[in-house]
Short mmCIF file of C-alpha atoms in Angstrom, two decimals:
data_model
loop_
_atom_site.label_atom_id
_atom_site.label_comp_id
_atom_site.label_asym_id
_atom_site.label_seq_id
_atom_site.Cartn_x
_atom_site.Cartn_y
_atom_site.Cartn_z
CA MET A 1 95.94 83.51 54.32
CA VAL A 2 92.27 82.56 54.40
CA ALA A 3 90.00 85.51 55.23
CA GLY A 4 89.03 85.45 58.87
CA ALA A 5 91.82 83.12 59.98
CA CYS A 6 93.39 84.00 63.29
CA LEU A 7 97.02 84.75 63.96
CA ALA A 8 99.11 83.54 66.85
CA ILE A 9 101.32 86.41 68.01
CA PHE A 10 104.07 86.45 70.61
CA LEU A 11 105.14 89.57 72.47
CA PHE A 12 108.09 90.32 74.68
CA LEU A 13 109.10 93.56 76.29
CA SER A 14 112.57 95.06 76.33
CA ALA A 15 113.28 98.50 77.72
CA THR A 16 116.35 100.65 78.25
CA PHE A 17 116.40 103.23 81.04
CA SER A 18 118.53 106.28 81.48
CA ASP A 19 117.98 109.35 83.61
CA GLY A 20 115.58 111.70 81.88
CA ALA A 21 114.80 109.30 79.05
CA ALA A 22 111.04 108.90 78.68
CA ALA A 23 110.96 106.66 75.60
CA LYS A 24 110.82 102.90 76.04
CA VAL A 25 110.93 100.16 73.41
CA ILE A 26 108.46 97.30 73.05
CA SER A 27 109.52 94.52 70.69
CA TRP A 28 107.73 91.46 69.37
CA LYS A 29 107.88 88.89 66.59
CA VAL A 30 105.45 88.92 63.67
CA PRO A 31 103.94 85.42 63.53
CA THR A 32 104.87 83.06 60.73
CA THR A 33 101.88 80.73 61.05
CA ASN A 34 98.16 80.95 61.60
CA GLU A 35 96.52 79.33 64.58
CA ASP A 36 95.85 76.25 62.47
CA GLN A 37 99.65 76.07 61.88
CA SER A 38 99.31 76.94 58.17
CA GLU A 39 102.15 79.16 56.97
CA ILE A 40 101.66 82.89 56.50
CA PRO A 41 103.34 83.92 53.19
CA ALA A 42 106.24 86.33 53.52
CA ASP A 43 104.47 89.05 51.52
CA ALA A 44 101.48 88.82 53.90
CA ARG A 45 103.73 89.03 56.98
CA ARG A 46 105.06 92.33 55.64
CA THR A 47 101.56 93.80 55.87
CA VAL A 48 100.71 92.71 59.43
CA VAL A 49 99.14 95.42 61.60
CA THR A 50 100.03 95.08 65.30
CA ARG A 51 97.91 96.79 67.93
CA LEU A 52 99.44 97.33 71.38
CA PHE A 53 97.35 97.38 74.55
CA PHE A 54 98.04 98.19 78.20
CA SER A 55 96.26 97.36 81.44
CA LEU A 56 96.63 98.07 85.14
CA ASP A 57 94.75 94.99 86.24
CA ARG A 58 94.81 92.53 83.31
CA VAL A 59 91.02 92.93 83.17
CA THR A 60 90.44 96.22 81.36
CA TRP A 61 92.64 96.73 78.29
CA THR A 62 93.19 99.95 76.34
CA ARG A 63 94.83 100.27 72.94
CA PHE A 64 97.64 102.84 72.90
CA ALA A 65 99.57 102.24 69.68
CA THR A 66 99.27 100.69 66.22
CA VAL A 67 102.23 99.55 64.11
CA THR A 68 101.68 98.80 60.42
CA GLY A 69 103.70 97.23 57.63
CA GLY A 70 104.88 94.19 59.55
CA GLY A 71 106.79 96.27 62.10
CA GLU A 72 108.22 94.49 65.13
CA SER A 73 108.90 97.32 67.55
CA TRP A 74 107.42 100.52 68.95
CA SER A 75 109.14 103.34 70.85
CA GLY A 76 107.63 106.04 73.02
CA PRO A 77 106.56 106.95 76.56
CA LEU A 78 104.72 104.05 78.14
CA PRO A 79 101.07 104.77 78.97
CA VAL A 80 101.52 103.54 82.58
CA ALA A 81 103.44 106.00 84.74
CA ASP A 82 106.92 105.23 86.03
CA GLY A 83 106.85 103.34 89.30
CA ILE A 84 103.54 101.64 88.48
CA THR A 85 103.35 98.01 87.37
CA GLY A 86 101.72 97.79 83.94
CA TYR A 87 100.71 94.90 81.70
CA TYR A 88 101.22 94.90 77.93
CA ALA A 89 99.82 92.70 75.17
CA ALA A 90 99.20 92.78 71.42
CA THR A 91 96.94 91.60 68.63
CA ALA A 92 97.73 91.18 64.94
CA THR A 93 95.78 91.47 61.70
CA ILE A 94 96.62 90.88 58.05
CA PRO A 95 94.72 93.55 56.10
CA PRO A 96 92.38 94.01 54.42
CA ASP A 97 90.27 90.95 55.22
CA GLY A 98 92.11 89.22 58.06
CA ALA A 99 90.46 88.85 61.44
CA GLU A 100 92.14 90.35 64.48
CA SER A 101 94.02 87.70 66.42
CA ARG A 102 93.33 86.86 70.01
CA MET A 103 95.26 88.97 72.47
CA SER A 104 98.72 87.69 73.28
CA ASP A 105 99.73 86.66 76.76
CA ALA A 106 100.33 89.68 78.97
CA VAL A 107 103.84 90.73 79.93
CA VAL A 108 104.59 92.82 82.99
CA TYR A 109 106.71 95.96 83.15
CA PRO A 110 108.81 96.97 85.06
CA SER A 111 110.37 93.53 85.06
CA GLY A 112 110.49 93.58 88.86
CA GLY A 113 106.69 93.70 88.94
CA SER A 114 104.67 90.55 89.37
CA SER A 115 102.00 89.32 87.03
CA ALA A 116 100.34 87.96 90.16
CA ASP A 117 99.97 91.44 91.67
CA GLN A 118 96.47 91.92 93.02
CA PHE A 119 95.00 95.32 93.58
CA ASP A 120 91.69 97.13 93.49
CA GLU A 121 90.92 99.68 90.80
CA VAL A 122 89.29 102.55 92.68
CA THR A 123 87.30 105.42 91.19
CA VAL A 124 86.34 108.33 93.45
CA VAL A 125 83.66 110.80 92.41
CA VAL A 126 84.72 113.78 94.50
CA GLY A 127 81.81 115.05 96.56
CA ASN A 128 83.13 118.22 98.18
CA PHE A 129 83.79 121.15 95.83
CA GLN A 130 83.01 124.81 95.15
CA ASP A 131 82.27 126.64 91.94
CA THR A 132 81.47 130.10 90.63
CA TYR A 133 81.99 132.35 87.63
CA VAL A 134 83.17 135.94 87.25
CA ALA A 135 82.31 138.60 84.69
CA PRO A 136 83.63 142.14 84.13
CA GLY A 137 81.49 145.08 85.13
CA ASP A 138 79.15 143.46 87.63
CA GLY A 139 81.49 143.36 90.66
CA GLY A 140 79.52 140.53 92.24
CA ASN A 141 80.16 136.96 93.33
CA ARG A 142 78.22 134.23 91.53
CA ALA A 143 78.85 131.24 93.81
CA SER A 144 75.13 130.83 94.52
CA GLU A 145 74.13 130.81 90.85
CA PRO A 146 72.79 127.59 89.29
CA LEU A 147 75.06 127.98 86.26
CA ILE A 148 78.77 128.34 85.51
CA ARG A 149 78.93 130.73 82.57
CA THR A 150 81.55 131.13 79.85
CA ARG A 151 81.28 133.98 77.36
CA VAL A 152 83.32 135.89 74.76
CA SER A 153 82.87 139.65 74.86
CA PRO A 154 83.62 142.26 72.17
CA GLY A 155 87.28 142.71 71.43
CA ARG A 156 87.82 138.92 71.64
CA ARG A 157 88.10 139.08 75.40
CA VAL A 158 86.83 136.79 78.13
CA GLY A 159 83.36 137.94 79.14
CA SER A 160 82.69 135.21 81.72
CA ARG A 161 85.05 132.66 83.23
CA GLY A 162 84.21 129.78 85.54
CA PHE A 163 86.15 128.40 88.49
CA LEU A 164 85.96 125.07 90.32
CA LYS A 165 87.93 123.89 93.34
CA TRP A 166 87.85 120.23 94.40
CA ASP A 167 88.63 118.96 97.90
CA LEU A 168 90.95 115.96 97.40
CA SER A 169 91.85 115.55 101.08
CA SER A 170 90.00 112.23 101.31
CA LEU A 171 92.30 110.56 98.75
CA PRO A 172 95.12 108.41 100.15
CA ALA A 173 98.56 110.01 100.15
CA GLY A 174 101.08 108.85 97.57
CA ILE A 175 98.63 107.43 95.04
CA ARG A 176 99.35 107.37 91.32
CA ILE A 177 96.31 108.58 89.40
CA SER A 178 95.67 106.66 86.20
CA ASN A 179 92.82 108.92 85.07
CA ALA A 180 90.97 112.04 86.24
CA THR A 181 87.97 113.29 84.31
CA MET A 182 85.86 116.37 84.93
CA ARG A 183 82.31 116.24 83.61
CA LEU A 184 80.07 119.29 83.28
CA TYR A 185 76.53 119.33 81.98
CA TYR A 186 75.99 121.84 79.17
CA ALA A 187 72.67 123.31 80.20
CA GLY A 188 72.13 126.27 77.87
CA GLU A 189 73.38 129.53 76.42
CA GLU A 190 72.39 133.17 76.02
CA ALA A 191 71.09 134.84 72.84
CA GLY A 192 71.52 131.74 70.73
CA GLY A 193 75.03 131.01 71.99
CA GLY A 194 76.93 132.33 68.95
CA ALA A 195 78.88 129.89 66.78
CA SER A 196 77.63 126.31 66.42
CA THR A 197 80.86 125.03 68.01
CA PHE A 198 82.40 126.77 71.01
CA THR A 199 85.68 125.59 72.55
CA VAL A 200 85.96 125.65 76.34
CA LYS A 201 89.34 125.13 78.00
CA VAL A 202 90.30 123.93 81.47
CA ALA A 203 93.46 125.29 83.08
CA LYS A 204 95.05 125.02 86.51
CA MET A 205 95.12 128.07 88.78
CA VAL A 206 98.74 128.91 89.68
CA GLY A 207 99.17 132.58 90.56
CA ALA A 208 96.35 133.09 93.04
CA ASN A 209 94.33 130.92 95.39
CA PRO A 210 90.79 132.24 94.99
CA ASP A 211 88.05 132.03 97.60
CA LEU A 212 85.23 130.96 95.32
CA GLU A 213 82.59 132.13 97.78
CA ARG A 214 83.93 135.68 97.42
CA ALA A 215 85.81 135.89 94.12
CA THR A 216 84.85 138.58 91.60
CA TRP A 217 86.28 139.87 88.33
CA THR A 218 88.49 142.31 90.21
CA SER A 219 89.61 140.20 93.17
CA PRO A 220 90.09 136.52 94.10
CA ASP A 221 88.85 137.16 97.63
CA THR A 222 87.54 140.81 97.79
CA VAL A 223 90.76 141.72 99.65
CA TYR A 224 93.63 141.36 97.18
CA SER A 225 93.75 141.89 93.45
CA TRP A 226 94.34 139.22 90.85
CA SER A 227 97.98 139.09 89.71
CA GLY A 228 97.12 140.98 86.52
CA GLY A 229 94.70 143.41 88.16
CA ALA A 230 91.04 143.49 87.24
CA ASP A 231 91.29 140.71 84.67
CA GLY A 232 89.23 137.92 86.20
CA GLY A 233 92.37 135.90 86.93
CA THR A 234 93.71 135.81 83.35
CA ARG A 235 97.35 135.99 84.43
CA ASP A 236 96.83 133.43 87.21
CA LEU A 237 96.10 130.55 84.82
CA ALA A 238 98.55 127.91 83.66
CA ALA A 239 98.42 126.73 80.05
CA ALA A 240 95.19 124.93 79.16
CA GLU A 241 95.39 121.25 80.09
CA SER A 242 92.28 120.08 78.25
CA THR A 243 89.72 121.45 75.79
CA ALA A 244 86.24 120.42 74.70
CA ALA A 245 84.31 121.52 71.61
CA VAL A 246 80.79 122.31 72.81
CA GLY A 247 78.00 122.29 70.27
CA LYS A 248 74.42 123.24 70.97
CA ASN A 249 73.02 119.89 72.05
CA ARG A 250 72.44 119.68 75.78
CA GLY A 251 74.51 117.01 77.48
CA TRP A 252 77.64 116.06 79.38
CA MET A 253 81.01 117.47 78.33
CA VAL A 254 84.26 115.85 79.42
CA TRP A 255 87.77 117.17 80.11
CA ASN A 256 90.80 115.05 81.00
CA VAL A 257 92.52 116.66 84.01
CA THR A 258 94.78 113.79 85.08
CA ASN A 259 97.96 115.87 85.28
CA MET A 260 96.60 118.62 87.48
CA ALA A 261 94.85 116.13 89.78
CA GLN A 262 98.12 114.21 90.22
CA GLU A 263 99.97 117.45 91.01
CA TRP A 264 97.35 118.38 93.61
CA VAL A 265 97.65 114.97 95.26
CA GLU A 266 101.45 115.32 95.38
CA SER A 267 101.32 118.98 96.56
CA PRO A 268 97.98 119.65 98.28
CA GLY A 269 99.07 123.16 99.18
CA MET A 270 99.14 124.06 95.49
CA ASN A 271 95.52 123.09 94.85
CA PHE A 272 94.18 126.51 93.86
CA GLY A 273 91.47 125.00 91.69
CA MET A 274 90.83 125.21 87.97
CA ALA A 275 89.47 127.77 85.54
CA LEU A 276 86.83 127.07 82.90
CA ASP A 277 87.76 129.44 80.11
CA PRO A 278 86.07 130.35 76.81
CA ASP A 279 88.13 130.38 73.63
CA VAL A 280 88.47 134.07 72.77
CA ALA A 281 88.75 133.10 69.09
CA ALA A 282 85.05 132.19 69.20
CA THR A 283 82.25 134.36 67.87
CA ILE A 284 81.80 137.58 69.84
CA GLY A 285 78.85 137.13 72.16
CA GLY A 286 79.25 133.37 72.05
CA THR A 287 78.30 131.63 75.30
CA ARG A 288 77.99 128.22 76.88
CA ASP A 289 76.51 127.68 80.35
CA PHE A 290 77.04 124.60 82.54
CA ALA A 291 75.11 123.31 85.56
CA SER A 292 76.80 124.32 88.81
CA ARG A 293 76.79 122.82 92.29
CA GLU A 294 73.71 124.93 92.99
CA HIS A 295 71.73 123.64 90.00
CA PRO A 296 68.30 122.47 91.19
CA ASP A 297 68.71 119.06 89.52
CA PRO A 298 71.45 117.28 91.51
CA ARG A 299 71.91 114.76 88.68
CA LEU A 300 73.38 117.53 86.51
CA GLN A 301 75.88 118.94 88.98
CA PRO A 302 79.64 118.84 88.20
CA GLU A 303 81.62 115.66 88.69
CA LEU A 304 85.33 114.95 89.09
CA ALA A 305 86.04 111.22 88.80
CA ILE A 306 89.54 110.11 89.85
CA THR A 307 90.76 106.57 89.20
CA TYR A 308 93.77 105.04 90.96
CA ARG A 309 94.78 101.59 92.12
CA GLN A 310 95.46 100.35 95.62
CA PRO A 311 96.96 97.06 96.79
CA SER A 312 95.20 94.71 99.14
CA ARG A 313 96.36 95.57 102.63
CA THR A 314 96.33 92.10 104.18
CA PRO A 315 96.58 88.60 102.74
CA MET A 316 93.52 86.40 102.51
CA PRO A 317 91.86 85.32 104.67
CA PRO A 318 91.32 88.47 106.74
CA GLY A 319 91.53 88.29 110.50
CA LEU A 320 89.26 89.73 113.14
CA SER A 321 88.59 93.44 112.97
CA VAL A 322 87.35 96.18 115.26
CA PRO A 323 83.69 96.99 114.55
CA SER A 324 83.16 100.09 112.45
CA PRO A 325 81.86 103.22 114.17
CA PRO A 326 78.19 104.06 113.66
CA PRO A 327 77.28 106.40 110.79
CA THR A 328 77.23 110.11 111.47
CA VAL A 329 75.61 112.90 109.52
CA SER A 330 77.95 114.96 107.33
CA PRO A 331 78.13 118.63 108.31
CA PRO A 332 76.13 120.99 106.09
CA GLY A 333 77.90 121.80 102.85
CA ALA A 334 80.29 118.84 103.02
CA LEU A 335 79.23 116.17 100.56
CA PRO A 336 80.80 112.71 100.81
CA ASP A 337 82.85 111.32 97.96
CA MET A 338 81.15 108.51 96.08
CA ILE A 339 83.80 105.84 95.56
CA THR A 340 83.62 102.90 93.16
CA ALA A 341 86.09 100.02 93.49
CA SER A 342 86.50 97.10 91.08
CA ILE A 343 87.98 94.38 93.28
CA GLY A 344 91.21 92.92 91.94
CA GLY A 345 91.95 90.07 94.37
CA TYR A 346 89.75 86.98 94.26
CA GLU A 347 89.71 83.21 93.72
CA ASP A 348 87.10 80.96 92.15
CA THR A 349 86.23 77.34 91.36
CA TYR A 350 83.27 75.02 90.88
CA VAL A 351 82.45 71.61 92.33
CA ASN A 352 81.17 68.56 90.48
CA GLN A 353 78.94 65.76 91.73
CA GLY A 354 79.48 62.15 90.68
CA PRO A 355 82.66 60.51 89.32
CA HIS A 356 84.59 63.75 89.75
CA SER A 357 83.35 64.62 93.23
CA ASP A 358 86.93 64.65 94.58
CA THR A 359 88.32 66.83 91.75
CA ASN A 360 89.20 70.49 92.24
CA TYR A 361 88.48 72.81 89.31
CA SER A 362 90.13 76.05 90.43
CA ALA A 363 92.49 75.99 87.41
CA GLU A 364 89.61 75.67 84.95
CA PRO A 365 88.67 78.60 82.66
CA LEU A 366 84.98 78.23 83.51
CA ILE A 367 82.69 78.39 86.52
CA ARG A 368 80.02 75.81 85.73
CA THR A 369 76.44 75.51 86.95
CA TYR A 370 74.70 72.27 85.98
CA THR A 371 71.47 70.46 86.80
CA TRP A 372 71.51 66.63 86.73
CA PRO A 373 69.25 64.79 86.80
CA ALA A 374 66.15 66.98 86.62
CA ASN A 375 65.69 69.15 89.72
CA SER A 376 69.08 68.36 91.23
CA VAL A 377 72.23 70.53 91.39
CA ALA A 378 75.31 68.80 89.97
CA ASN A 379 77.73 71.76 89.55
CA ARG A 380 77.89 74.96 91.59
CA GLY A 381 80.46 77.72 91.61
CA PHE A 382 82.29 79.50 94.42
CA ILE A 383 84.00 82.92 94.44
CA ARG A 384 85.78 84.63 97.30
CA TRP A 385 86.75 88.28 97.04
CA ASP A 386 89.59 89.95 98.96
CA LEU A 387 88.04 93.14 100.38
CA SER A 388 91.00 94.03 102.59
CA GLY A 389 91.85 97.01 100.37
CA LEU A 390 88.60 98.74 101.34
CA PRO A 391 88.49 101.10 104.33
CA ASP A 392 86.73 99.75 107.41
CA ASN A 393 84.54 102.84 107.92
CA ILE A 394 82.40 102.64 104.80
CA THR A 395 78.74 102.30 103.93
CA VAL A 396 78.19 100.20 100.82
CA VAL A 397 75.76 101.96 98.49
CA ASN A 398 75.77 99.24 95.85
CA ALA A 399 77.68 96.04 95.09
CA THR A 400 77.23 94.18 91.82
CA LEU A 401 78.65 90.83 90.78
CA TRP A 402 79.27 90.56 87.03
CA LEU A 403 79.90 87.22 85.33
CA ASN A 404 80.27 86.68 81.61
CA TYR A 405 78.04 83.84 80.39
CA VAL A 406 80.22 82.33 77.66
CA GLY A 407 78.64 78.96 76.85
CA GLU A 408 77.05 75.71 77.87
CA GLU A 409 77.12 71.99 77.18
CA ALA A 410 74.65 70.17 74.90
CA VAL A 411 73.03 73.54 74.01
CA GLY A 412 72.15 74.18 77.64
CA LYS A 413 68.76 72.42 77.43
CA ASP A 414 66.16 74.67 79.19
CA ASN A 415 65.66 77.95 77.33
CA THR A 416 65.73 79.91 80.59
CA TYR A 417 67.96 78.95 83.47
CA THR A 418 67.98 80.70 86.85
CA VAL A 419 71.33 81.16 88.60
CA SER A 420 71.32 82.46 92.17
CA VAL A 421 74.00 83.92 94.43
CA ALA A 422 74.22 83.34 98.17
CA LYS A 423 76.72 83.75 101.00
CA VAL A 424 78.82 80.85 102.23
CA THR A 425 78.28 80.40 105.96
CA GLY A 426 79.60 78.16 108.73
CA VAL A 427 82.83 77.16 106.99
CA LEU A 428 85.76 78.85 105.21
CA PRO A 429 86.39 76.85 102.02
CA ASP A 430 89.83 76.65 100.45
CA LEU A 431 88.87 77.24 96.81
CA GLY A 432 92.23 75.96 95.62
CA ALA A 433 91.39 72.55 97.07
CA ALA A 434 87.60 72.43 97.46
CA THR A 435 85.63 69.59 95.84
CA TRP A 436 82.04 68.36 95.90
CA ASN A 437 82.88 66.18 98.90
CA ARG A 438 85.31 68.37 100.89
CA TYR A 439 85.46 72.11 101.46
CA ASP A 440 89.27 72.19 101.83
CA GLY A 441 90.29 68.94 100.16
CA LEU A 442 90.34 67.18 103.57
CA SER A 443 87.19 67.86 105.60
CA SER A 444 83.60 67.23 104.56
CA TRP A 445 81.22 70.10 104.02
CA PRO A 446 78.68 70.78 106.79
CA GLY A 447 75.90 68.29 106.30
CA GLY A 448 78.11 65.83 104.47
CA ARG A 449 79.23 65.39 100.88
CA ASN A 450 76.75 67.79 99.35
CA GLY A 451 78.81 70.29 97.37
CA GLY A 452 78.35 72.92 100.05
CA ALA A 453 74.54 72.91 99.94
CA ALA A 454 74.27 73.09 103.74
CA ALA A 455 76.81 75.93 103.89
CA MET A 456 74.68 78.35 101.89
CA ALA A 457 72.67 81.22 103.31
CA ALA A 458 69.36 82.18 101.73
CA LYS A 459 69.57 83.40 98.13
CA GLU A 460 70.49 87.06 97.94
CA SER A 461 70.01 87.58 94.20
CA SER A 462 68.94 85.62 91.12
CA ALA A 463 69.24 86.07 87.35
CA ALA A 464 67.27 84.38 84.58
CA ILE A 465 69.67 83.47 81.77
CA GLY A 466 68.67 82.61 78.22
CA LYS A 467 71.03 81.20 75.59
CA MET A 468 72.60 84.42 74.29
CA PRO A 469 76.16 84.80 75.68
CA ARG A 470 76.32 88.05 77.63
CA TRP A 471 77.32 89.71 80.88
CA VAL A 472 75.00 88.82 83.76
CA SER A 473 74.72 90.80 86.99
CA TRP A 474 73.57 90.09 90.53
CA ASP A 475 72.94 92.62 93.30
CA VAL A 476 75.08 91.51 96.25
CA THR A 477 74.99 94.73 98.28
CA GLY A 478 73.79 93.05 101.47
CA MET A 479 76.47 90.38 101.66
CA VAL A 480 79.26 92.81 100.78
CA GLN A 481 78.15 95.23 103.52
CA ASP A 482 78.12 92.28 105.96
CA TRP A 483 81.68 91.35 104.94
CA VAL A 484 82.89 94.93 105.33
CA ALA A 485 81.32 95.18 108.78
CA GLY A 486 82.66 91.74 109.79
CA PRO A 487 85.63 90.68 107.65
CA GLU A 488 85.92 87.43 109.55
CA THR A 489 82.53 86.40 108.09
CA ASN A 490 83.77 86.63 104.48
CA SER A 491 83.72 83.00 103.45
CA GLY A 492 82.82 83.87 99.87
CA MET A 493 79.76 83.41 97.73
CA VAL A 494 78.04 80.53 95.95
CA VAL A 495 76.98 80.78 92.31
CA ASP A 496 74.27 78.15 92.36
CA ALA A 497 72.66 76.08 89.65
CA ASP A 498 68.91 75.99 89.09
CA PRO A 499 67.45 73.08 91.12
CA SER A 500 64.12 73.45 89.32
CA ALA A 501 65.59 72.97 85.82
CA GLY A 502 65.37 69.91 83.62
CA ALA A 503 68.12 67.33 83.22
CA GLU A 504 71.37 68.58 81.68
CA SER A 505 70.34 72.22 81.81
CA ASN A 506 73.45 74.29 82.45
CA ARG A 507 75.24 77.62 82.05
CA ALA A 508 79.00 78.27 82.22
CA PHE A 509 80.74 81.57 83.08
CA ALA A 510 84.26 82.83 82.46
CA SER A 511 86.46 82.27 85.52
CA ARG A 512 89.61 83.99 86.79
CA GLU A 513 91.56 81.59 84.53
CA TYR A 514 89.61 82.40 81.37
CA PRO A 515 92.06 83.26 78.54
CA ASP A 516 90.36 86.56 77.66
CA PRO A 517 91.01 88.85 80.64
CA LEU A 518 88.19 91.16 79.57
CA SER A 519 85.68 88.37 80.28
CA ARG A 520 86.72 87.45 83.84
CA PRO A 521 84.55 88.00 86.95
CA ARG A 522 84.12 91.45 88.40
CA LEU A 523 82.83 92.74 91.71
CA VAL A 524 82.09 96.46 91.55
CA ILE A 525 81.43 98.20 94.87
CA THR A 526 80.22 101.78 95.30
CA TYR A 527 80.53 103.23 98.79
CA ILE A 528 80.94 106.34 100.90
CA GLU A 529 83.31 106.75 103.81
CA ARG A 530 81.90 107.64 107.20
CA PRO A 531 83.73 110.16 109.39
CA ARG A 532 85.91 108.54 112.03
CA GLU A 533 85.31 109.41 115.64
#
């Protein structure tokens, strides 16, 4: 094999289920030829390294296994939970100097799932929580302190232990959490902090449901004792779910708490919170302190980010909706969750002036913007996003369109090319049929055969693009908030060419049909939910 040549790999999924059996089998065939159809020698095939990836949305892919030595199967628990549709793919490499192949086509599992499933990936940063820490000997509650302290006391005992309790009541019932991450900012230590590395564990509370506004070393609520007496809750902790090695550099520390968050969603009555526990094997007197909810810098306060997926609730296009209620002020002490959704359902195309003005390009891997001749738009793109999975009582804090600029024709001409984004108004185009002449394959655009020029609102956002392929972003907060408030107005957006550019200046972006799913369009929306009346 020539160094750097690419492999073509084919993957299929086979799985056997039985009650209680967690292991599944993924099988594939090691390729026999390179992409250029040259044969891979048998001795090289026996060295192929296969890397397996999974995805929930066929956009973001995560590697979960590597098989060496030309292996053609892998067995183990699948990274996507039972009952959730997952997508699986693979790459291959011939070591030591072979390039990694392109990712194989995705396969769906369970087999009853659909590769056409569309859903939003939603991340909630939980806004409503409590925290404190307890320490032996002081008898006081520390809920108003700016720090959550962890400390090892003489005798290898816990000298300070933190507690956090997160209000997950705003999450939809029945969700499957794909990831939950707690982040705490390491803000300092006492007396040098002890050892250079200090392990801090996170464990679920199981034996007592503490009131963090009242909890002390001797009692979870100043009324009853902890299960083990005056032990700061030691016997009320489950086994540690996650650990983090904390050095002495200030910064964010991360713990994976997916399992406990899923259990709390399934059984809200068992959400007694979590303990932040020092490793008693650490140096006596060792400490690490983290910013609490009361820390004066709100940017450093604790975060719990929970990611799950939700299906679109209605098919496109959406119908009329009841206007959202006006915003109300949250009651003191109740902070709203900050929710980020990456929209999964959308369609895109571009339209082309001239000989191909009656051609639809929705199956093309690119969204093209083109200027021809000078100072005249010849290609413009269209994207329409299905926002029906979002609640109707939200305020959009930010919405960003991301497109991956992947190339151009004839070197793109102008060194800088401005691409703007605007709302489509006055007509609802069918992007599976739209052309330069007709918005639905049958009827002319408003104003005639103009590629939708007369159906565009004023530019909402623009980006100046050079010739280096990269991700490009546009702020589309205003139009997304309009669509949320009035779903019937969501006719999509225009990705418009630069009418001031010279002849043949152009930029092309990866579309929904682009072969690399990691490069396809993304609309990321951050919002808060308003209380319903």
